[in-house]
JSON list of C-alpha atoms and ligand atoms in Angstrom, two decimals:
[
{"chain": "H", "resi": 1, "resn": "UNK", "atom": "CA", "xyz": [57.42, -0.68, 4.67]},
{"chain": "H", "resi": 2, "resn": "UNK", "atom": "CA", "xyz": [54.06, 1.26, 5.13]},
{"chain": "H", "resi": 3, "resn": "UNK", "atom": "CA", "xyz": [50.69, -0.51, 4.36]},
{"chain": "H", "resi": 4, "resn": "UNK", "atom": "CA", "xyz": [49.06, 1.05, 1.17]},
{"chain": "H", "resi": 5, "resn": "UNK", "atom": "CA", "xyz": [47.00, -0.51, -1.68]},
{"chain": "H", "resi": 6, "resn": "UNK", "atom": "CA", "xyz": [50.13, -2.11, -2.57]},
{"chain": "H", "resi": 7, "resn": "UNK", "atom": "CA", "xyz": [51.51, -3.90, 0.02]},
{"chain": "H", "resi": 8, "resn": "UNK", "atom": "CA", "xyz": [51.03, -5.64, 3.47]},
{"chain": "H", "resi": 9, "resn": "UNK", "atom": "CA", "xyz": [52.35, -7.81, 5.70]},
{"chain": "H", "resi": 10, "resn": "UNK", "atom": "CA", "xyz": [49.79, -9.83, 7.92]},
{"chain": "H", "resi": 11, "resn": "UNK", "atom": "CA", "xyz": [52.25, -10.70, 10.54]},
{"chain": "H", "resi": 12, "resn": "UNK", "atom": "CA", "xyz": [49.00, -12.33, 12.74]},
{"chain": "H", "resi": 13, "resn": "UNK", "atom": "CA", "xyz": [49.60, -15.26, 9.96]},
{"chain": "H", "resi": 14, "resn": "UNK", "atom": "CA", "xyz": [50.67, -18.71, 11.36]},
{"chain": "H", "resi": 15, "resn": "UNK", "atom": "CA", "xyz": [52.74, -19.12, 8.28]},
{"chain": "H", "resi": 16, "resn": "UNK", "atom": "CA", "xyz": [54.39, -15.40, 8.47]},
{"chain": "H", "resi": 17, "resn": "UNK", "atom": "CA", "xyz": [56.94, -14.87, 6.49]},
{"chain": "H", "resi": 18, "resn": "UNK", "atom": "CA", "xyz": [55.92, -18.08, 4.35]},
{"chain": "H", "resi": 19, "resn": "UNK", "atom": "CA", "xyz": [58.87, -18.25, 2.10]},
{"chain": "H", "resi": 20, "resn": "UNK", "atom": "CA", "xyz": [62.53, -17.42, 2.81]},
{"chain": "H", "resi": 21, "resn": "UNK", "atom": "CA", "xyz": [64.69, -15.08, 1.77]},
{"chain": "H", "resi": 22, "resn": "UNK", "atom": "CA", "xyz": [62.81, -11.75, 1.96]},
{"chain": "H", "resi": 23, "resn": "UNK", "atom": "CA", "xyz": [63.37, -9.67, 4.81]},
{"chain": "H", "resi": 24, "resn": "UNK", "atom": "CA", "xyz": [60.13, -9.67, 7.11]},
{"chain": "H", "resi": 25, "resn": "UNK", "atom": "CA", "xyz": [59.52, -6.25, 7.16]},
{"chain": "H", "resi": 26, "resn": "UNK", "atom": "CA", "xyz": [59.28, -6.07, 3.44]},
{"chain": "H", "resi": 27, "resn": "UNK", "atom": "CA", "xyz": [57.27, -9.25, 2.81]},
{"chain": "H", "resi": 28, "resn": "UNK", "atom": "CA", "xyz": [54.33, -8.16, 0.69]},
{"chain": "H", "resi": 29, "resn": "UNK", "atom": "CA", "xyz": [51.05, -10.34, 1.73]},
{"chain": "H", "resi": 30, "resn": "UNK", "atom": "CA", "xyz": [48.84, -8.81, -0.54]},
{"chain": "H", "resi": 31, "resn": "UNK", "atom": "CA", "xyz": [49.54, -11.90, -3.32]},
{"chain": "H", "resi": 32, "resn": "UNK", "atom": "CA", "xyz": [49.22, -14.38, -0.51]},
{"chain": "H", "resi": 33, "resn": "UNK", "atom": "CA", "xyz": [47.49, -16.84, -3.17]},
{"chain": "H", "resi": 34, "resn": "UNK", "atom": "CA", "xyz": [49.84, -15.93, -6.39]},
{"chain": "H", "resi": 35, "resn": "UNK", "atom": "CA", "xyz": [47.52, -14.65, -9.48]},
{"chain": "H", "resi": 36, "resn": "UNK", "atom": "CA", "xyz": [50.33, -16.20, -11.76]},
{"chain": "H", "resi": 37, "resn": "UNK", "atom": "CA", "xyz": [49.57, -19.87, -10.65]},
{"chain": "H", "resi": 38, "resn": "UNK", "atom": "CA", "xyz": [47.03, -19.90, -13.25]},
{"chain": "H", "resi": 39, "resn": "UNK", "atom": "CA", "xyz": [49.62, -19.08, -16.24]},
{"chain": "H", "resi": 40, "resn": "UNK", "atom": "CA", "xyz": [51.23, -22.38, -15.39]},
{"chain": "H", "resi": 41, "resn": "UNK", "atom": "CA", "xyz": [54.75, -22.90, -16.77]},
{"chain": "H", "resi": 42, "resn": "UNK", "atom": "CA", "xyz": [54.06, -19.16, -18.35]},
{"chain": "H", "resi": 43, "resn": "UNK", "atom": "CA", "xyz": [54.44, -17.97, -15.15]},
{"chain": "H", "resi": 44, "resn": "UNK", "atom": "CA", "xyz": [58.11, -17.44, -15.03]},
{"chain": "H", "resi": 45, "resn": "UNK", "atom": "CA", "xyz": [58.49, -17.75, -11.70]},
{"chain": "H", "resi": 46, "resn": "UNK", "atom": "CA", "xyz": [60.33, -20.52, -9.78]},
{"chain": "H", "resi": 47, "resn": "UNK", "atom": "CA", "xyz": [57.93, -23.25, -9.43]},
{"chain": "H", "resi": 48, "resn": "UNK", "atom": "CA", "xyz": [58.34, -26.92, -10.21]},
{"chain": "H", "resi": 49, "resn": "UNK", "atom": "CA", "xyz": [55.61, -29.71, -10.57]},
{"chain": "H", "resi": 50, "resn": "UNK", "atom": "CA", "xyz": [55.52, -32.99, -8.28]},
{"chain": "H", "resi": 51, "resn": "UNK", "atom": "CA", "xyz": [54.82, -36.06, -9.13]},
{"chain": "H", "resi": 52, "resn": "UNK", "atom": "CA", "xyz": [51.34, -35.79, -9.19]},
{"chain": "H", "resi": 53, "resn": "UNK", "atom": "CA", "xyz": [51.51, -33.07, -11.55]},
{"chain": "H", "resi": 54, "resn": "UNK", "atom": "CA", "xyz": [50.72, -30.22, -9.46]},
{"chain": "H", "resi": 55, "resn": "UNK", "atom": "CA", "xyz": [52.44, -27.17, -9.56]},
{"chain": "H", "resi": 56, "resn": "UNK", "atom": "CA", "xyz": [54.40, -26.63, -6.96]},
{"chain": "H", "resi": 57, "resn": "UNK", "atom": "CA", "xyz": [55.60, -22.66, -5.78]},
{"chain": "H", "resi": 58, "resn": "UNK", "atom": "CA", "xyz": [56.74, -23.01, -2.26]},
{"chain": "H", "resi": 59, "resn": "UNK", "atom": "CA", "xyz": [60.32, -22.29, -3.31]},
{"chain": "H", "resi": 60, "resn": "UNK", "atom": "CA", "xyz": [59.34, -19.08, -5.18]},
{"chain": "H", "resi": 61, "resn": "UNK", "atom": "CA", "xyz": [59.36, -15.60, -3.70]},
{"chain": "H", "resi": 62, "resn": "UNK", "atom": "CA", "xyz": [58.35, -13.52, -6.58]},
{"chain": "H", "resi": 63, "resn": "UNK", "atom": "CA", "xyz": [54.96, -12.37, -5.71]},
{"chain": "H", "resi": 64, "resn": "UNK", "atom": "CA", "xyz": [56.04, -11.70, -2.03]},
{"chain": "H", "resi": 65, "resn": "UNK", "atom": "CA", "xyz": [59.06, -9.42, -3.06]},
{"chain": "H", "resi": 66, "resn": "UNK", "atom": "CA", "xyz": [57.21, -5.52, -2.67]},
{"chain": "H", "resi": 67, "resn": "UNK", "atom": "CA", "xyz": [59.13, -4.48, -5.87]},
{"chain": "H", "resi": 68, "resn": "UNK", "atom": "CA", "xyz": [57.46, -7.30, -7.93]},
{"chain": "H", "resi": 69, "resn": "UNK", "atom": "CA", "xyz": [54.18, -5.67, -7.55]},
{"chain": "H", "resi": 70, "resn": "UNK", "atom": "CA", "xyz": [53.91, -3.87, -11.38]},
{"chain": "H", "resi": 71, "resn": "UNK", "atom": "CA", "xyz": [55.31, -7.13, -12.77]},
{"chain": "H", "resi": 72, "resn": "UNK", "atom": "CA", "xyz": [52.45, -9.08, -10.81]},
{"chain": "H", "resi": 73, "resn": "UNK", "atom": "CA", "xyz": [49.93, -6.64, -12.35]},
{"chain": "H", "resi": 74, "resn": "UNK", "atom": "CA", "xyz": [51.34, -6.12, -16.00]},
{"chain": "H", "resi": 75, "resn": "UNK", "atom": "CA", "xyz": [50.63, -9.81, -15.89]},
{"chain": "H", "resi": 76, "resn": "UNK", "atom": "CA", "xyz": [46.61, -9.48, -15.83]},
{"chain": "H", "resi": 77, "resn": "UNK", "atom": "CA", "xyz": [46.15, -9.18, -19.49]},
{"chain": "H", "resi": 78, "resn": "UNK", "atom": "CA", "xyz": [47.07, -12.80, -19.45]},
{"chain": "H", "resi": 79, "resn": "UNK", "atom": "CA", "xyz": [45.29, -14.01, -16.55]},
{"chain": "H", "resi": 80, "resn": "UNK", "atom": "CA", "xyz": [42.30, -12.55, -17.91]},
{"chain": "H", "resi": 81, "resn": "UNK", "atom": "CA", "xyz": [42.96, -14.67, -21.20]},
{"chain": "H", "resi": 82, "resn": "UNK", "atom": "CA", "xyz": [42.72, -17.77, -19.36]},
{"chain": "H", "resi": 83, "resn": "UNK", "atom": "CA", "xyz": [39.56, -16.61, -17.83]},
{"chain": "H", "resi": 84, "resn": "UNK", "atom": "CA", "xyz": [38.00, -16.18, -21.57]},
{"chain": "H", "resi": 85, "resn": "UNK", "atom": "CA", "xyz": [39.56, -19.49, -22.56]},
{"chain": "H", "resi": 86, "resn": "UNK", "atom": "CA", "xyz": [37.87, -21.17, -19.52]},
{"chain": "H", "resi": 87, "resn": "UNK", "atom": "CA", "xyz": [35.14, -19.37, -19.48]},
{"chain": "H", "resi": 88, "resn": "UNK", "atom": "CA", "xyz": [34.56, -20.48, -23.66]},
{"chain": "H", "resi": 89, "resn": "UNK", "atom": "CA", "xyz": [35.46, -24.21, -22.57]},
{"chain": "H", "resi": 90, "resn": "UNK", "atom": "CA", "xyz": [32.41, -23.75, -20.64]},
{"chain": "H", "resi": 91, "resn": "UNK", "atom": "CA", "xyz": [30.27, -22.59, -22.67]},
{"chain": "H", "resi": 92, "resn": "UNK", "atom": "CA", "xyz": [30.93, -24.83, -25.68]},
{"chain": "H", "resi": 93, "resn": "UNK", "atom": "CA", "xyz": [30.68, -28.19, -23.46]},
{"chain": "H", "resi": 94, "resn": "UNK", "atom": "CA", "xyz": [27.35, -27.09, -22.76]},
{"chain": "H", "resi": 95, "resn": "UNK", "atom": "CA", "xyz": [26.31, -27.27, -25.97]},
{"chain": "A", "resi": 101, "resn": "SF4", "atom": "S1", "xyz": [51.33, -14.44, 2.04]},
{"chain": "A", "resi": 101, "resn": "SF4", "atom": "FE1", "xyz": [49.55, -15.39, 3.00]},
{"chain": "A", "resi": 101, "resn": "SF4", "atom": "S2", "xyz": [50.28, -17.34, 3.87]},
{"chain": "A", "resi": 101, "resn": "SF4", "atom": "FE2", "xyz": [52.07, -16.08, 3.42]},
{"chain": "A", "resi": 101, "resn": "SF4", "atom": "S3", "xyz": [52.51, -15.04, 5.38]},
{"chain": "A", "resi": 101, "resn": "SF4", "atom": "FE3", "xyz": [51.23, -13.67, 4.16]},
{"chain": "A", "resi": 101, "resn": "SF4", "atom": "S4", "xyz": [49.11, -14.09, 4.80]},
{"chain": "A", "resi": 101, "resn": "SF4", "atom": "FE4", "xyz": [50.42, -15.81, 5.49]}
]
């Protein structure tokens, strides 16, 4: 696939492709750190959480598939809700 303002693949990356199952010229790096992570278990994506707790996506493609990319973004609505939320946390232990 061609580079454009949605999608890349940084093939200089030590970890390139770094999950399976997507053919490398269509891995998408331009959601190399996932903007779902912070909807947690909302995220519907294939994550699981390890005994520490932490949320664990290493088996999970989604972001990295090129077709996922209007999913990815239809998503924002609710990422930007947990901003708010954390951002009003914030503010109200301050006071
Ligand atoms: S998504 Fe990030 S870590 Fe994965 S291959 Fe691309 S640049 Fe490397």
């Amino acid at each position: 696939m061609k580079s454009s303002e949605r999608f890349f693949s940084n093939t200089s990356c030590p970890f390139f492709p770094c999950h399976e199952g997507i053919d490398r010229e269509a891995f998408n790096c331009l959601f190399c750190y996932c903007p779902l992570y912070a909807l947690g278990r909302a995220c519907g994506g294939d994550f699981r959480y390890d005994e520490k707790g932490r949320k664990d996506c290493s088996g999970c493609p989604f972001p990295h598939r090129a077709e996922n990319y209007s999913s990815v973004l239809a998503r924002y609505p609710e990422i930007m809700a947990v901003a708010a939320r954390s951002d009003e946390e914030e503010t109200t232990d301050e006071h």
